[in-house]
Amino acid sequence: MHSSSLAQRRARLTPEQRERLAQRLAGAHAPALQSNIPCRNASAQVPLSYAQERHWFLWQLEPLSTAYHLSGGLRLTGRLDIEALRWSFAALGRRHESLRTIFRANAEGLAEQIIEDEPRLEIPLTDFSGLPLEQARAQAGEEAGRIAGTPFDLTQGPLLRVALIRIAAEEHLLVVVMHHIISDAWSNRIVIDEFAAHYRARVQREGQGQESSLPALPIQYADYAIWQRNWLEAGEKERQLAYWRSQLGEEHPVLQLPTDHPRSSKASYRAARHTFTLPAGLATRLQRQAQSQGATLFMALLSGFQGLLYRYTGQRDIRVGVPIANRHRAEIENIVGFFVNTQVLRALMDGRMSLHTVLDQTREAALGAQTHQDLPFERLVEALQPERNLNQNPLFQVMYNHLREDYRALEQLPGLTVENHELSEQAAQFELTLDTVEQPDGRLEATFTYAAELFEPATIGRLGDHYLHLLEQLAEHPQQSLGDIDILSEAERAQLKAWGINEQRYENAEPVHKLIERQAEERSGAVALVFGDVELSYGELNRRANRLAHRLIRLGVGPEVKVGIAVERSIDMVVGLLAILKAGGAYVPLDPEYPQERLAYMAEDSAIGLLLTQSRIRSRIPHSGQHPVLELDRLDLEEESDSNPQAALHRHNLAYVIYTSGSTGKPKGV
């Protein structure tokens, strides 16, 4: 059979079927995987799984964080049997050990899973039905947010929290919250399906106390945790680690998304969300294009996201975290537990690449990742040892997740109509996460979850529009180059044009440095700059800038000569800018936090004649070696004159060159 036909058949498989196929293809390399996971000895101590270890560490670091709460709300309309609801969740707790597990350190200081004999699940009922309907709904929403936002204590539990809020006699709000250490998105579906089965069985049997006839579970999550360690340590870890080392390389760049507000030193941000729906026709055309390349809709949506990140950052090395269900073994498909693993999918982008090529690259990375999905993310980080920062996730900083949502089991609850209820904000796990969801009715929804302290809602709204435009181009013009796509909308282009119009005419206006010189003469002792505990007067600022300006002039700086300035926010930065203007030159700001490839492009494109920087960051600033480099913190200017330079300047001489963000291609100097 032709290889493209095989690829197209593979593309039509569900994610679960692709996982199983990938594992069968890898079977020759991993014979141990074919054996069943054994049940543990009842007296055995149960270690944490590798994924749980990381959450245990994060919880100890920030015990009040809600970033890893899995929460949801359901509005139940109709005649609700509260006792049947309580019975159903109790049955869930008895069936799944994870729902009655807590975590404690043993005598050696190592964390263990403690599985309680019976679920300690109370389902309180809060009653707002005595209030006017709209007020009751508002109060219920606030109460649901409080419930979801109450931190868990992993050592005390329970780590499943269920609450019921009565809004009216036949309107209730059900709130379910779990800590991620015992559950994942796949588990959420199990909880919903089995809750519905138990509730139906209880109601239809008129309270006889019989649980639904669900098949017995072959193992529990604790059995998996023990098996996982033994299997990986037997050699599988090294085999898979070799693949990931070759995929990710030695350097692990940090993605620098442009933000509206400065990043904070604190480790967490509030989460905000922007949801939009892909046009039905676009989803269909994307699916068709993906299948023609032997890819899936997931791969097409991910490649569009990677292209968007490239266009916003200018970085070629784009890494996105992608969760994978890790349920390719039959015995764990129906178990509630923290099985999901995170993989890092890398794309090396170039503006000259066609969208077709971008999707091909994403497809190959995704297929390779599927056949090497068992290495826990925590072990990958431990092996690669990227530079760690409590404020940033290691190896990737943005996340992408694609889901098929199927809550049709809830439609079969006797006497009830069920609607989803969006809970209030929680903490953001990452600066930016994109979730795409295939709904049962065929709609394709996308949600950006973002750090509210970093981005304005309007910025994320534009990000969504640009993402849709990139997907449209992938579906309709896959041979188009990534760098040639104009992702701006008509409204944005009109706004840029309006901003570019300046009809003001300033006759006999003094240059900025002349205004500073006049102020230094008239009010020499007045404070001009404050940076931390350091103050600088106008007189001292002017003298320091003059000495540097005279040195620049001796090195050839004058009218129309561009000088790159790459310094951290400091007094040196202001002195440097002022000195360049005094020498008659034009400054070119080079942010040290930009990726090196972006800085190299800006320095080369602007043709700077000299670079001002600082010794501690010089190595981060690429330069050709064909122009002088001055390190401001090591420069001895005592021999230079502190008098005002007399550069021959005209009002039409160049003052500065600022580079755009590059959202429409390469950064452009203006």
CSV table of C-alpha atoms in Angstrom, one decimal, residues 48-394:
chain,number,residue,atom,x,y,z
A,48,LEU,CA,4.3,8.4,44.4
A,49,SER,CA,4.3,8.1,40.6
A,50,TYR,CA,6.9,10.4,38.9
A,51,ALA,CA,4.2,12.9,37.9
A,52,GLN,CA,2.8,12.9,41.5
A,53,GLU,CA,6.3,13.7,42.9
A,54,ARG,CA,6.4,17.0,41.0
A,55,HIS,CA,3.0,18.0,42.3
A,56,TRP,CA,4.0,17.1,45.8
A,57,PHE,CA,7.0,19.3,45.5
A,58,LEU,CA,5.0,22.2,44.0
A,59,TRP,CA,2.4,21.9,46.7
A,60,GLN,CA,5.1,22.1,49.4
A,61,LEU,CA,6.4,25.2,47.7
A,62,GLU,CA,3.0,26.9,47.4
A,63,PRO,CA,0.5,25.1,49.6
A,64,LEU,CA,-2.1,27.8,49.0
A,65,SER,CA,-1.9,27.7,45.2
A,66,THR,CA,-5.0,26.7,43.2
A,67,ALA,CA,-3.2,26.4,39.9
A,68,TYR,CA,-3.5,22.6,39.9
A,69,HIS,CA,-7.2,22.3,40.9
A,70,LEU,CA,-9.4,20.5,38.4
A,71,SER,CA,-12.8,22.0,38.9
A,72,GLY,CA,-16.1,22.1,37.1
A,73,GLY,CA,-19.6,23.2,37.7
A,74,LEU,CA,-22.9,21.7,36.4
A,75,ARG,CA,-26.3,23.4,36.5
A,76,LEU,CA,-28.9,20.8,37.2
A,77,THR,CA,-32.5,21.7,36.3
A,78,GLY,CA,-35.4,19.4,37.2
A,79,ARG,CA,-36.2,17.1,40.1
A,80,LEU,CA,-32.9,16.2,41.8
A,81,ASP,CA,-32.6,13.2,44.1
A,82,ILE,CA,-30.0,14.5,46.5
A,83,GLU,CA,-29.6,11.2,48.3
A,84,ALA,CA,-29.0,9.4,45.0
A,85,LEU,CA,-26.4,12.0,44.1
A,86,ARG,CA,-24.5,11.5,47.4
A,87,TRP,CA,-24.8,7.8,47.1
A,88,SER,CA,-23.3,8.0,43.5
A,89,PHE,CA,-20.2,9.9,44.6
A,90,ALA,CA,-19.7,7.6,47.6
A,91,ALA,CA,-19.8,4.7,45.1
A,92,LEU,CA,-17.2,6.4,43.0
A,93,GLY,CA,-15.0,6.8,46.0
A,94,ARG,CA,-15.3,3.1,46.9
A,95,ARG,CA,-14.5,2.1,43.3
A,96,HIS,CA,-11.4,4.3,42.7
A,97,GLU,CA,-8.6,4.3,45.3
A,98,SER,CA,-7.3,7.6,43.9
A,99,LEU,CA,-10.4,9.4,45.2
A,100,ARG,CA,-9.6,8.4,48.8
A,101,THR,CA,-5.8,8.8,48.7
A,102,ILE,CA,-3.7,11.3,50.7
A,103,PHE,CA,0.0,11.9,50.7
A,104,ARG,CA,2.5,12.0,53.6
A,105,ALA,CA,6.2,11.7,54.2
A,106,ASN,CA,7.5,8.5,55.8
A,107,ALA,CA,10.2,8.2,58.4
A,108,GLU,CA,12.9,8.5,55.7
A,109,GLY,CA,11.3,11.7,54.5
A,110,LEU,CA,10.0,10.1,51.2
A,111,ALA,CA,6.4,10.8,50.2
A,112,GLU,CA,4.0,7.9,50.1
A,113,GLN,CA,0.4,7.4,49.0
A,114,ILE,CA,-1.9,6.6,51.9
A,115,ILE,CA,-5.1,4.9,50.7
A,116,GLU,CA,-8.0,5.2,53.1
A,117,ASP,CA,-10.4,2.3,53.5
A,118,GLU,CA,-13.5,4.4,53.0
A,119,PRO,CA,-14.1,7.7,51.2
A,120,ARG,CA,-14.5,10.7,53.6
A,121,LEU,CA,-16.7,12.6,51.2
A,122,GLU,CA,-19.3,15.0,52.6
A,123,ILE,CA,-21.5,16.8,50.1
A,124,PRO,CA,-22.8,19.9,51.8
A,125,LEU,CA,-26.0,21.6,50.6
A,126,THR,CA,-26.0,25.4,50.6
A,127,ASP,CA,-29.5,26.8,50.1
A,128,PHE,CA,-30.1,30.2,48.4
A,129,SER,CA,-33.6,29.3,47.2
A,130,GLY,CA,-35.2,31.9,49.6
A,131,LEU,CA,-33.6,34.7,47.6
A,132,PRO,CA,-35.0,36.2,44.4
A,133,LEU,CA,-33.9,34.0,41.4
A,134,GLU,CA,-31.2,36.3,39.9
A,135,GLN,CA,-29.8,37.1,43.3
A,136,ALA,CA,-29.7,33.4,44.2
A,137,ARG,CA,-27.9,32.6,40.9
A,138,ALA,CA,-25.3,35.4,41.7
A,139,GLN,CA,-24.8,34.1,45.2
A,140,ALA,CA,-24.5,30.5,43.9
A,141,GLY,CA,-21.8,31.6,41.4
A,142,GLU,CA,-19.8,33.3,44.2
A,143,GLU,CA,-20.1,30.3,46.5
A,144,ALA,CA,-19.0,28.0,43.7
A,145,GLY,CA,-15.9,30.1,43.1
A,146,ARG,CA,-15.1,30.0,46.8
A,147,ILE,CA,-15.4,26.2,46.9
A,148,ALA,CA,-13.2,25.8,43.8
A,149,GLY,CA,-10.7,28.3,45.2
A,150,THR,CA,-10.2,26.8,48.6
A,151,PRO,CA,-6.7,25.1,48.8
A,152,PHE,CA,-6.3,21.4,49.4
A,153,ASP,CA,-4.1,19.9,52.1
A,154,LEU,CA,-2.5,16.9,50.4
A,155,THR,CA,-1.6,15.4,53.8
A,156,GLN,CA,-5.1,15.5,55.2
A,157,GLY,CA,-7.5,15.2,52.3
A,158,PRO,CA,-10.0,14.4,51.0
A,159,LEU,CA,-8.7,15.6,47.6
A,160,LEU,CA,-12.1,15.2,46.0
A,161,ARG,CA,-14.5,18.0,47.0
A,162,VAL,CA,-18.1,18.0,46.0
A,163,ALA,CA,-20.7,20.6,46.9
A,164,LEU,CA,-24.3,21.2,46.0
A,165,ILE,CA,-25.9,24.7,45.9
A,166,ARG,CA,-29.7,25.1,45.7
A,167,ILE,CA,-30.8,28.0,43.6
A,168,ALA,CA,-34.5,27.1,43.4
A,169,ALA,CA,-36.6,24.0,44.1
A,170,GLU,CA,-35.7,22.5,40.7
A,171,GLU,CA,-32.4,24.3,40.0
A,172,HIS,CA,-29.1,23.3,41.6
A,173,LEU,CA,-25.4,24.0,41.0
A,174,LEU,CA,-23.1,21.0,41.4
A,175,VAL,CA,-19.4,21.8,42.0
A,176,VAL,CA,-16.7,19.1,41.7
A,177,VAL,CA,-13.1,19.9,42.5
A,178,MET,CA,-10.1,17.5,42.5
A,179,HIS,CA,-6.4,18.1,43.0
A,180,HIS,CA,-4.4,17.2,39.9
A,181,ILE,CA,-2.2,14.9,41.9
A,182,ILE,CA,-5.1,12.3,42.0
A,183,SER,CA,-6.8,13.0,38.6
A,184,ASP,CA,-6.4,14.4,35.1
A,185,ALA,CA,-8.7,15.4,32.2
A,186,TRP,CA,-9.3,11.8,31.1
A,187,SER,CA,-10.3,11.0,34.7
A,188,ASN,CA,-12.8,13.8,34.6
A,189,ARG,CA,-14.7,12.0,31.9
A,190,ILE,CA,-14.6,8.7,33.9
A,191,VAL,CA,-16.0,10.5,36.9
A,192,ILE,CA,-18.8,12.0,34.9
A,193,ASP,CA,-19.7,8.8,33.1
A,194,GLU,CA,-19.6,6.6,36.2
A,195,PHE,CA,-21.5,9.2,38.3
A,196,ALA,CA,-24.2,9.2,35.7
A,197,ALA,CA,-24.3,5.4,35.7
A,198,HIS,CA,-24.5,5.2,39.5
A,199,TYR,CA,-27.2,8.0,39.7
A,200,ARG,CA,-29.4,6.3,37.0
A,201,ALA,CA,-29.1,2.9,38.8
A,202,ARG,CA,-30.0,4.4,42.2
A,203,VAL,CA,-33.0,6.4,40.9
A,204,GLN,CA,-34.4,3.7,38.6
A,205,ARG,CA,-34.1,1.1,41.4
A,206,GLU,CA,-36.0,3.4,43.7
A,207,GLY,CA,-33.3,3.8,46.4
A,208,GLN,CA,-32.6,0.1,46.9
A,209,GLY,CA,-28.9,0.9,47.5
A,210,GLN,CA,-27.6,-1.1,44.5
A,211,GLU,CA,-24.6,0.3,42.6
A,212,SER,CA,-24.5,0.1,38.9
A,213,SER,CA,-23.1,-3.0,37.2
A,214,LEU,CA,-19.8,-1.5,36.1
A,215,PRO,CA,-17.1,-4.1,35.3
A,216,ALA,CA,-14.6,-4.6,38.1
A,217,LEU,CA,-11.3,-2.7,37.7
A,218,PRO,CA,-8.3,-4.9,37.0
A,219,ILE,CA,-5.9,-2.7,38.9
A,220,GLN,CA,-5.7,0.6,40.8
A,221,TYR,CA,-3.5,3.7,40.4
A,222,ALA,CA,-1.2,2.6,43.2
A,223,ASP,CA,-0.4,-0.6,41.3
A,224,TYR,CA,0.5,1.5,38.2
A,225,ALA,CA,2.8,3.8,40.3
A,226,ILE,CA,4.8,0.8,41.6
A,227,TRP,CA,4.9,-0.9,38.1
A,228,GLN,CA,5.9,2.4,36.4
A,229,ARG,CA,9.1,2.7,38.5
A,230,ASN,CA,10.1,-0.9,38.0
A,231,TRP,CA,9.5,-0.8,34.3
A,232,LEU,CA,11.4,2.4,33.6
A,233,GLU,CA,14.3,1.5,35.8
A,234,ALA,CA,14.7,-1.8,34.0
A,235,GLY,CA,16.0,0.1,30.9
A,236,GLU,CA,13.1,1.7,29.2
A,237,LYS,CA,13.9,5.1,30.7
A,238,GLU,CA,17.3,5.2,29.0
A,239,ARG,CA,15.9,4.1,25.6
A,240,GLN,CA,13.3,6.8,25.6
A,241,LEU,CA,15.6,9.4,27.1
A,242,ALA,CA,18.0,8.9,24.2
A,243,TYR,CA,15.3,9.9,21.8
A,244,TRP,CA,14.3,13.1,23.7
A,245,ARG,CA,18.0,14.2,24.0
A,246,SER,CA,18.3,14.0,20.3
A,247,GLN,CA,15.0,15.9,19.7
A,248,LEU,CA,15.6,18.7,22.2
A,249,GLY,CA,19.3,19.2,21.9
A,250,GLU,CA,21.6,20.9,24.4
A,251,GLU,CA,20.3,24.4,24.5
A,252,HIS,CA,16.8,25.1,26.0
A,253,PRO,CA,15.8,28.7,25.1
A,254,VAL,CA,13.1,30.5,27.0
A,255,LEU,CA,10.1,31.7,24.9
A,256,GLN,CA,9.9,35.5,25.3
A,257,LEU,CA,6.3,36.4,24.5
A,258,PRO,CA,5.9,40.2,24.3
A,259,THR,CA,3.7,41.2,27.2
A,260,ASP,CA,1.7,44.3,28.1
A,261,HIS,CA,3.0,44.5,31.6
A,262,PRO,CA,6.4,43.5,33.1
A,263,ARG,CA,6.9,39.9,34.4
A,264,SER,CA,6.8,39.6,38.2
A,265,SER,CA,9.3,37.9,40.4
A,266,LYS,CA,6.4,36.0,42.1
A,267,ALA,CA,5.7,32.5,41.0
A,268,SER,CA,2.0,32.7,40.1
A,269,TYR,CA,-0.5,34.8,38.2
A,270,ARG,CA,-4.3,35.0,38.1
A,271,ALA,CA,-5.8,33.1,35.2
A,272,ALA,CA,-8.1,34.8,32.6
A,273,ARG,CA,-9.7,33.3,29.6
A,274,HIS,CA,-10.6,34.2,26.0
A,275,THR,CA,-12.9,31.7,24.2
A,276,PHE,CA,-13.8,31.8,20.5
A,277,THR,CA,-15.2,29.4,18.0
A,278,LEU,CA,-13.6,28.4,14.7
A,279,PRO,CA,-15.9,28.9,11.8
A,280,ALA,CA,-17.5,25.5,10.8
A,281,GLY,CA,-16.1,25.7,7.3
A,282,LEU,CA,-12.6,26.4,8.5
A,283,ALA,CA,-12.5,23.4,10.8
A,284,THR,CA,-13.7,21.2,7.8
A,285,ARG,CA,-11.0,22.6,5.5
A,286,LEU,CA,-8.3,22.2,8.1
A,287,GLN,CA,-9.3,18.6,8.6
A,288,ARG,CA,-9.1,18.0,4.8
A,289,GLN,CA,-5.7,19.7,4.5
A,290,ALA,CA,-4.3,17.7,7.4
A,291,GLN,CA,-5.5,14.4,6.0
A,292,SER,CA,-4.0,15.2,2.7
A,293,GLN,CA,-0.6,15.4,4.5
A,294,GLY,CA,-1.2,12.3,6.6
A,295,ALA,CA,-1.7,14.5,9.7
A,296,THR,CA,-4.5,15.0,12.1
A,297,LEU,CA,-6.6,18.0,13.1
A,298,PHE,CA,-4.6,18.2,16.3
A,299,MET,CA,-1.4,18.5,14.3
A,300,ALA,CA,-2.8,21.2,12.1
A,301,LEU,CA,-4.0,23.3,15.1
A,302,LEU,CA,-0.7,22.9,16.8
A,303,SER,CA,1.3,23.9,13.8
A,304,GLY,CA,-0.8,27.0,13.5
A,305,PHE,CA,-0.1,27.8,17.1
A,306,GLN,CA,3.7,27.3,16.7
A,307,GLY,CA,3.6,29.6,13.6
A,308,LEU,CA,1.8,32.2,15.7
A,309,LEU,CA,4.4,32.0,18.4
A,310,TYR,CA,7.2,32.4,15.9
A,311,ARG,CA,5.5,35.5,14.4
A,312,TYR,CA,5.1,37.1,17.8
A,313,THR,CA,8.5,36.4,19.2
A,314,GLY,CA,10.8,36.1,16.2
A,315,GLN,CA,12.4,33.0,17.8
A,316,ARG,CA,13.2,30.1,15.5
A,317,ASP,CA,13.3,27.4,18.2
A,318,ILE,CA,9.6,27.1,19.3
A,319,ARG,CA,8.8,24.6,22.1
A,320,VAL,CA,5.3,23.9,23.2
A,321,GLY,CA,4.2,21.6,26.1
A,322,VAL,CA,1.6,19.1,25.0
A,323,PRO,CA,-0.2,16.7,27.4
A,324,ILE,CA,-0.7,13.1,26.3
A,325,ALA,CA,-3.2,10.9,28.0
A,326,ASN,CA,-0.7,8.0,28.5
A,327,ARG,CA,-3.6,5.5,28.6
A,328,HIS,CA,-2.3,3.1,25.9
A,329,ARG,CA,-2.6,0.1,28.2
A,330,ALA,CA,-6.0,-1.5,28.3
A,331,GLU,CA,-6.0,-2.1,32.1
A,332,ILE,CA,-5.7,1.6,32.9
A,333,GLU,CA,-8.2,3.1,30.5
A,334,ASN,CA,-11.0,3.3,33.1
A,335,ILE,CA,-9.0,4.2,36.2
A,336,VAL,CA,-9.2,7.6,37.9
A,337,GLY,CA,-5.7,8.8,38.4
A,338,PHE,CA,-2.9,11.1,37.4
A,339,PHE,CA,-1.7,9.3,34.2
A,340,VAL,CA,-1.3,12.3,31.9
A,341,ASN,CA,2.3,13.0,30.8
A,342,THR,CA,3.6,16.2,29.3
A,343,GLN,CA,5.7,16.2,26.2
A,344,VAL,CA,7.8,19.0,24.6
A,345,LEU,CA,7.1,19.3,20.9
A,346,ARG,CA,9.9,21.3,19.2
A,347,ALA,CA,9.6,23.2,15.9
A,348,LEU,CA,12.5,24.9,14.2
A,349,MET,CA,10.8,27.8,12.3
A,350,ASP,CA,11.9,30.0,9.5
A,351,GLY,CA,9.9,32.7,7.7
A,352,ARG,CA,10.8,31.1,4.4
A,353,MET,CA,9.1,27.8,5.3
A,354,SER,CA,5.8,27.1,3.7
A,355,LEU,CA,2.8,26.3,5.9
A,356,HIS,CA,2.8,22.9,4.3
A,357,THR,CA,6.3,22.3,5.5
A,358,VAL,CA,5.5,23.6,9.0
A,359,LEU,CA,2.7,21.0,9.3
A,360,ASP,CA,4.9,18.2,8.0
A,361,GLN,CA,7.5,19.1,10.7
A,362,THR,CA,4.8,19.1,13.4
A,363,ARG,CA,3.4,15.8,12.2
A,364,GLU,CA,6.8,14.1,12.4
A,365,ALA,CA,7.5,15.5,15.9
A,366,ALA,CA,4.1,14.4,17.1
A,367,LEU,CA,4.4,10.9,15.8
A,368,GLY,CA,7.8,10.5,17.3
A,369,ALA,CA,6.6,11.8,20.6
A,370,GLN,CA,3.7,9.2,20.6
A,371,THR,CA,6.2,6.3,20.3
A,372,HIS,CA,8.3,7.7,23.2
A,373,GLN,CA,5.5,8.9,25.5
A,374,ASP,CA,6.3,6.9,28.6
A,375,LEU,CA,9.3,8.9,29.8
A,376,PRO,CA,7.9,11.1,32.6
A,377,PHE,CA,8.4,14.8,32.0
A,378,GLU,CA,9.9,15.0,35.5
A,379,ARG,CA,12.7,12.5,34.5
A,380,LEU,CA,13.3,14.4,31.3
A,381,VAL,CA,13.8,17.7,33.2
A,382,GLU,CA,16.1,15.9,35.6
A,383,ALA,CA,18.2,14.5,32.8
A,384,LEU,CA,18.5,17.6,30.6
A,385,GLN,CA,19.0,20.0,33.5
A,386,PRO,CA,17.8,23.2,31.9
A,387,GLU,CA,18.4,26.4,33.8
A,388,ARG,CA,15.7,26.4,36.5
A,389,ASN,CA,13.6,29.4,37.5
A,390,LEU,CA,10.7,29.2,40.0
A,391,ASN,CA,8.9,31.8,37.8
A,392,GLN,CA,9.1,29.8,34.6
A,393,ASN,CA,8.3,26.2,33.6
A,394,PRO,CA,11.4,24.3,32.5
